[in-house]
Amino acid sequence: MTMPTTLFDKVWDAHEIHRSESGESLLWIDRHFVHEGSFHAFNKLRERSLPVARADLTFGIADHYVPTLTRRLDDIDDAKVRGMIEQLTDNTREHGITLFGLNDPRQGIVHVLGPEQGLTQPGLLMVCGDSHTSTHGAFGSIAFGIGASEVAHVLATQTLWQSRPKQMRLTVEGTLAPGITAKDIALTWIARLGADGARGHAIEYAGSAIRGLSMEARLTLCNLSIEGGARCGMIAPDETSFAYVEGRPWAPEGERLEQAIRYWQTLKSDDGARFDRDITLDAAEIVPTVTWGVSPEEALPIDSCVPDPATQHDESKARQMRDSLDYMGLTPGQKLTDIAIDRIFIGSCTNARIEDLRAAAEVLQGRRSRVPGIVSPGSTQVKQQAEAEGLDAVFREAGLEWRESGCSMCVAMNGDLVPSGERCASTTNRNFKGRQGPGARTHLMSPAMVAAAAVAGHLADIREL
Amino acid sequence: MTPIKILDTLACPLALANVDTDQLIPARFMKEPRSIGYGQFLLHDLRYDESGSPHPGFILNHPEAEQAQVLVARRNFGGGSSREAAVYALVDHGFRCVIAPSFGDIFSSNAVNNGLLPATLPEAEIERLLAHLGSEPGPVRVDLEECRVRAGTLDLEFEIAPSWRTKLLNGWDDIDMTRQHQPQIARFAADYARRHPWLETPPGDATIISRG
Ligand code: SF4
């Protein structure tokens, strides 16, 4: 009898080319995404006169620096921003790499576009020079972010050296209450285990509540794995995942699809497979959650109060809390629902898929936002879909800006930013100091909660709307 | 890459937890070419106020910080974004080693790929080291062969993955290492393609390469 094996080990083993004496594995890479920020890696290749080993497995995507007010390169005022997009075009063209560029109808944020185009499939090993590559694990792939030296290594060899991480299973059993989303599950576990709680581990999300999630929600959950420090997050593929992949441009068809599905069905952890850690959450315990501080671990149920460092016994935690409250401009004991906001942002690879936009639009339907805000769809196709459904009109009538797709205010690289000192309710993934612009204050939450905050002008409980 | 064996240098105490890569180098500087030197961007928004004047109390603005090759910080150093620019900023400033209780995974591998040693010490020992250094850079000796850091009367053993230690000690580069395995990679790729024929499926439409 063979040893019971985890999903992660099955996928890893299928990609292991070689194992070194010190235990590092040389892994085969199925899909490699590059974006504007990958220019360091292309420069490294150039310095050493190395070609791209497998241009056919490499895909270029313009997302981090793209403007959201226009799709015309010439309209970008900042020459350096324009240069970043041009550099990606030049590098992909030079090496014969497929590019989803600024004005491509399939353009989108890499982690929205990959699944949408059927490039993301179960059982693959996928990398990108972006930490939220963990998103693609939602299909039962091993997917993780890498740095520029590693990007150069993958470009040159289509392989990567990695040491096998430990494994953690995060089980969520039961039924989520209405309005509770994957974002709330993620913020809940990260608040409980810490922003480095899953460091060194690959997470497998399991349990009935996870199996019940839509593909979009699974993508949100796996996306946020990195915010808990995990190397990657994955979910065993099932009918939901197969149905999503089928019919997409890069998906197999006919007999090949049947062959693929037969393989995909083997991709699950066997009964009795061993995990280094097992964490269980009760779905019924999960409530709408928002962040109050400057790390995703600083999150609380929306009906609670800003924590008080004076009641924190652990001095290092108290110190961190004081520092966070100081940056965020909050008072201990203040109700979270009393925190007034200056603007909102709905976007990013975490929460800008069609389902997310529908959830936000449902709350905003027939209402006005009290604050300004931007809605940037996760991809150009999501934008078209939303427009076909009339969601753009809902956002516009609520007083929000309906923009083009890109990373936008998630990382503020394209110039969309939250002014210093202002407070933003955001569907993104990082509330780090300065993430949305120097001095910007970010509160993370689900799309419906951001919409509720827009309507109320302060953080609000979706259950009371 | 320059190998590391022993660093006899100054250590800068940075008594902060969760110093993420967005803080190590804010995103707006990442459009710059590496050739201009990324050291000036290191911890920029902690180091300078909004008008660009240095905060006098911040450790990197200490006159001796320029000579320090070691940075000591609290837990979860380098979490967040995979930007290798965070490591470039540290390296270009002159750092060869960061000592902390824990690091972001991607940060650590980026560090090793640039000859920057991410050394792990238990939280309590980091606190002793920080207390010893106080508020200014102070002398330390980091010995990678023995995995020890010494400062004053402190003599502490740090941790680093063995494969990373070997790479840092020798200044090895991954691409060279991997190219020795080329025949094995080619065999694997052919076999892998045979086992996963559905992955060859090209997309239906022909307009793959867009105009950008
Ligand atoms: S939307 Fe934000 S998190 Fe996602 S890829 Fe873009 S910058 Fe990264």
Short mmCIF file of C-alpha atoms in Angstrom, two decimals, chain B:
data_model
loop_
_atom_site.label_atom_id
_atom_site.label_comp_id
_atom_site.label_asym_id
_atom_site.label_seq_id
_atom_site.Cartn_x
_atom_site.Cartn_y
_atom_site.Cartn_z
CA MET B 1 27.97 37.26 -5.63
CA THR B 2 30.44 38.10 -2.85
CA PRO B 3 30.71 35.19 -0.40
CA ILE B 4 30.08 35.86 3.31
CA LYS B 5 32.17 34.19 6.00
CA ILE B 6 32.69 36.66 8.81
CA LEU B 7 31.29 40.15 9.16
CA ASP B 8 33.14 42.34 11.67
CA THR B 9 31.04 45.41 11.55
CA LEU B 10 28.40 47.60 13.18
CA ALA B 11 24.80 46.52 13.73
CA CYS B 12 21.87 48.94 13.45
CA PRO B 13 19.02 48.30 15.88
CA LEU B 14 15.63 48.69 14.16
CA ALA B 15 13.27 47.90 17.03
CA LEU B 16 10.16 47.37 14.88
CA ALA B 17 7.97 44.35 14.07
CA ASN B 18 6.29 43.68 10.71
CA VAL B 19 8.68 45.82 8.69
CA ASP B 20 7.11 44.83 5.36
CA THR B 21 8.69 45.23 1.95
CA ASP B 22 6.38 48.18 1.17
CA GLN B 23 8.16 50.01 3.99
CA LEU B 24 11.60 48.76 3.02
CA ILE B 25 11.07 50.40 -0.35
CA PRO B 26 7.84 52.27 -1.12
CA ALA B 27 6.33 51.29 -4.47
CA ARG B 28 6.83 54.69 -6.07
CA PHE B 29 10.60 54.19 -6.25
CA MET B 30 10.42 50.90 -8.06
CA LYS B 31 10.37 52.51 -11.50
CA GLU B 32 14.00 53.52 -11.07
CA PRO B 33 16.83 51.61 -12.73
CA ARG B 34 19.01 49.70 -10.28
CA SER B 35 22.08 51.56 -11.54
CA ILE B 36 21.12 54.71 -9.61
CA GLY B 37 21.54 52.76 -6.35
CA TYR B 38 18.54 51.73 -4.26
CA GLY B 39 20.18 52.47 -0.88
CA GLN B 40 18.72 55.99 -0.85
CA PHE B 41 15.18 54.54 -0.88
CA LEU B 42 15.68 52.17 2.06
CA LEU B 43 12.90 52.70 4.64
CA HIS B 44 12.36 56.04 2.95
CA ASP B 45 9.09 57.04 4.59
CA LEU B 46 10.38 56.23 8.08
CA ARG B 47 13.64 57.98 7.40
CA TYR B 48 12.39 61.26 5.94
CA ASP B 49 9.42 63.50 6.66
CA GLU B 50 7.03 64.70 3.97
CA SER B 51 9.30 67.58 2.99
CA GLY B 52 12.21 65.19 2.57
CA SER B 53 14.17 66.20 5.69
CA PRO B 54 15.67 63.33 7.66
CA HIS B 55 14.05 62.43 11.00
CA PRO B 56 16.96 62.97 13.40
CA GLY B 57 15.92 60.13 15.73
CA PHE B 58 15.67 57.45 13.05
CA ILE B 59 18.46 54.90 13.22
CA LEU B 60 19.42 55.04 9.53
CA ASN B 61 20.06 58.77 9.95
CA HIS B 62 22.66 58.10 12.64
CA PRO B 63 26.08 59.18 11.34
CA GLU B 64 27.49 55.68 11.88
CA ALA B 65 24.65 53.83 10.10
CA GLU B 66 26.55 54.16 6.82
CA GLN B 67 29.18 51.73 8.08
CA ALA B 68 26.76 49.15 9.45
CA GLN B 69 26.49 45.85 7.57
CA VAL B 70 24.05 44.26 10.01
CA LEU B 71 20.46 45.21 10.76
CA VAL B 72 18.63 43.83 13.81
CA ALA B 73 14.81 43.88 13.74
CA ARG B 74 11.74 42.37 15.36
CA ARG B 75 9.43 39.64 14.03
CA ASN B 76 8.07 39.16 10.50
CA PHE B 77 10.74 41.21 8.78
CA GLY B 78 10.24 41.54 5.00
CA GLY B 79 6.70 40.20 4.88
CA GLY B 80 4.33 41.19 2.09
CA SER B 81 5.18 42.04 -1.49
CA SER B 82 7.71 39.85 -3.33
CA ARG B 83 9.60 42.93 -4.55
CA GLU B 84 13.28 42.08 -4.66
CA ALA B 85 13.84 45.84 -4.68
CA ALA B 86 13.49 45.63 -0.88
CA VAL B 87 16.65 43.53 -0.81
CA TYR B 88 18.36 45.81 -3.35
CA ALA B 89 17.68 48.75 -1.05
CA LEU B 90 19.29 46.95 1.91
CA VAL B 91 22.24 45.68 -0.12
CA ASP B 92 22.86 49.00 -1.89
CA HIS B 93 22.84 50.73 1.50
CA GLY B 94 25.63 48.40 2.55
CA PHE B 95 23.84 45.72 4.58
CA ARG B 96 25.06 42.12 4.31
CA CYS B 97 22.95 40.58 7.07
CA VAL B 98 19.57 41.05 8.76
CA ILE B 99 18.93 39.37 12.10
CA ALA B 100 15.29 38.92 13.17
CA PRO B 101 13.03 36.36 14.86
CA SER B 102 11.22 35.63 11.56
CA PHE B 103 11.23 36.71 7.92
CA GLY B 104 8.77 36.71 5.05
CA ASP B 105 9.52 33.57 3.01
CA ILE B 106 9.94 35.31 -0.33
CA PHE B 107 12.10 37.99 1.27
CA SER B 108 14.52 35.38 2.63
CA SER B 109 15.05 33.70 -0.71
CA ASN B 110 15.45 37.07 -2.41
CA ALA B 111 18.01 37.97 0.26
CA VAL B 112 20.06 34.83 -0.28
CA ASN B 113 19.99 35.38 -4.05
CA ASN B 114 21.66 38.74 -3.47
CA GLY B 115 24.22 37.67 -0.91
CA LEU B 116 22.29 39.10 2.06
CA LEU B 117 22.20 36.77 5.06
CA PRO B 118 18.76 36.41 6.75
CA ALA B 119 19.74 35.10 10.20
CA THR B 120 17.04 33.95 12.60
CA LEU B 121 17.31 34.27 16.38
CA PRO B 122 14.59 33.52 18.95
CA GLU B 123 12.52 36.53 19.97
CA ALA B 124 14.01 36.70 23.50
CA GLU B 125 17.55 36.78 22.12
CA ILE B 126 16.64 39.51 19.64
CA GLU B 127 15.39 41.53 22.60
CA ARG B 128 18.71 41.02 24.39
CA LEU B 129 20.59 42.07 21.29
CA LEU B 130 18.39 45.14 20.84
CA ALA B 131 18.79 46.05 24.52
CA HIS B 132 22.55 45.69 24.18
CA LEU B 133 22.68 47.97 21.12
CA GLY B 134 20.33 50.56 22.60
CA SER B 135 19.66 53.44 20.23
CA GLU B 136 22.82 53.49 18.16
CA PRO B 137 24.83 51.25 15.86
CA GLY B 138 27.23 49.05 17.83
CA PRO B 139 29.97 46.53 17.04
CA VAL B 140 29.03 42.92 16.22
CA ARG B 141 30.68 39.91 14.70
CA VAL B 142 28.57 37.60 12.55
CA ASP B 143 30.22 34.29 11.78
CA LEU B 144 28.40 32.31 9.10
CA GLU B 145 30.68 29.28 9.35
CA GLU B 146 29.80 28.84 13.00
CA CYS B 147 26.33 30.45 12.75
CA ARG B 148 27.08 32.75 15.67
CA VAL B 149 26.59 36.40 16.36
CA ARG B 150 28.67 38.09 19.06
CA ALA B 151 28.12 41.53 20.54
CA GLY B 152 29.65 42.60 23.84
CA THR B 153 29.19 39.65 26.17
CA LEU B 154 26.42 38.15 24.04
CA ASP B 155 27.30 35.05 22.04
CA LEU B 156 24.25 33.72 20.24
CA GLU B 157 23.68 30.92 17.75
CA PHE B 158 21.49 31.85 14.79
CA GLU B 159 19.67 29.69 12.30
CA ILE B 160 19.81 29.60 8.53
CA ALA B 161 18.72 26.79 6.16
CA PRO B 162 21.79 24.63 5.35
CA SER B 163 21.40 25.00 1.58
CA TRP B 164 21.26 28.78 1.93
CA ARG B 165 24.28 28.79 4.21
CA THR B 166 26.26 26.87 1.59
CA LYS B 167 25.18 29.27 -1.14
CA LEU B 168 26.11 32.34 0.90
CA LEU B 169 29.44 30.93 2.06
CA ASN B 170 30.41 30.20 -1.56
CA GLY B 171 28.71 33.12 -3.26
CA TRP B 172 27.01 30.67 -5.64
CA ASP B 173 24.56 31.65 -8.29
CA ASP B 174 21.53 29.46 -9.01
CA ILE B 175 21.49 29.82 -12.77
CA ASP B 176 25.01 28.39 -13.06
CA MET B 177 24.09 25.56 -10.71
CA THR B 178 20.96 24.70 -12.67
CA ARG B 179 22.61 24.73 -16.07
CA GLN B 180 24.68 21.74 -14.96
CA HIS B 181 21.40 19.81 -14.84
CA GLN B 182 20.38 20.71 -18.38
CA PRO B 183 20.24 17.15 -19.82
CA GLN B 184 18.13 15.99 -16.88
CA ILE B 185 15.77 18.96 -17.31
CA ALA B 186 15.34 18.22 -21.02
CA ARG B 187 14.51 14.56 -20.29
CA PHE B 188 12.04 15.60 -17.61
CA ALA B 189 10.35 18.14 -19.88
CA ALA B 190 9.84 15.57 -22.64
CA ASP B 191 8.44 13.01 -20.24
CA TYR B 192 6.26 15.60 -18.53
CA ALA B 193 4.74 16.66 -21.87
CA ARG B 194 3.95 13.01 -22.64
CA ARG B 195 2.19 12.57 -19.31
CA HIS B 196 0.21 15.84 -19.57
CA PRO B 197 -0.78 16.06 -23.25
CA TRP B 198 -3.69 18.42 -22.53
CA LEU B 199 -1.28 21.15 -21.51
CA GLU B 200 -0.16 21.59 -25.11
CA THR B 201 -3.60 22.85 -26.13
CA PRO B 202 -3.05 26.16 -27.87
CA PRO B 203 -5.79 28.76 -27.57
CA GLY B 204 -8.51 28.86 -30.19
CA ASP B 205 -7.86 32.33 -31.53
CA ALA B 206 -4.73 33.28 -33.39
CA THR B 207 -4.18 36.81 -32.08
CA ILE B 208 -1.95 35.74 -29.23
CA ILE B 209 0.60 38.49 -29.35
CA SER B 210 -1.12 41.79 -28.81
CA ARG B 211 0.21 45.22 -29.59
CA GLY B 212 0.82 45.95 -25.91
#
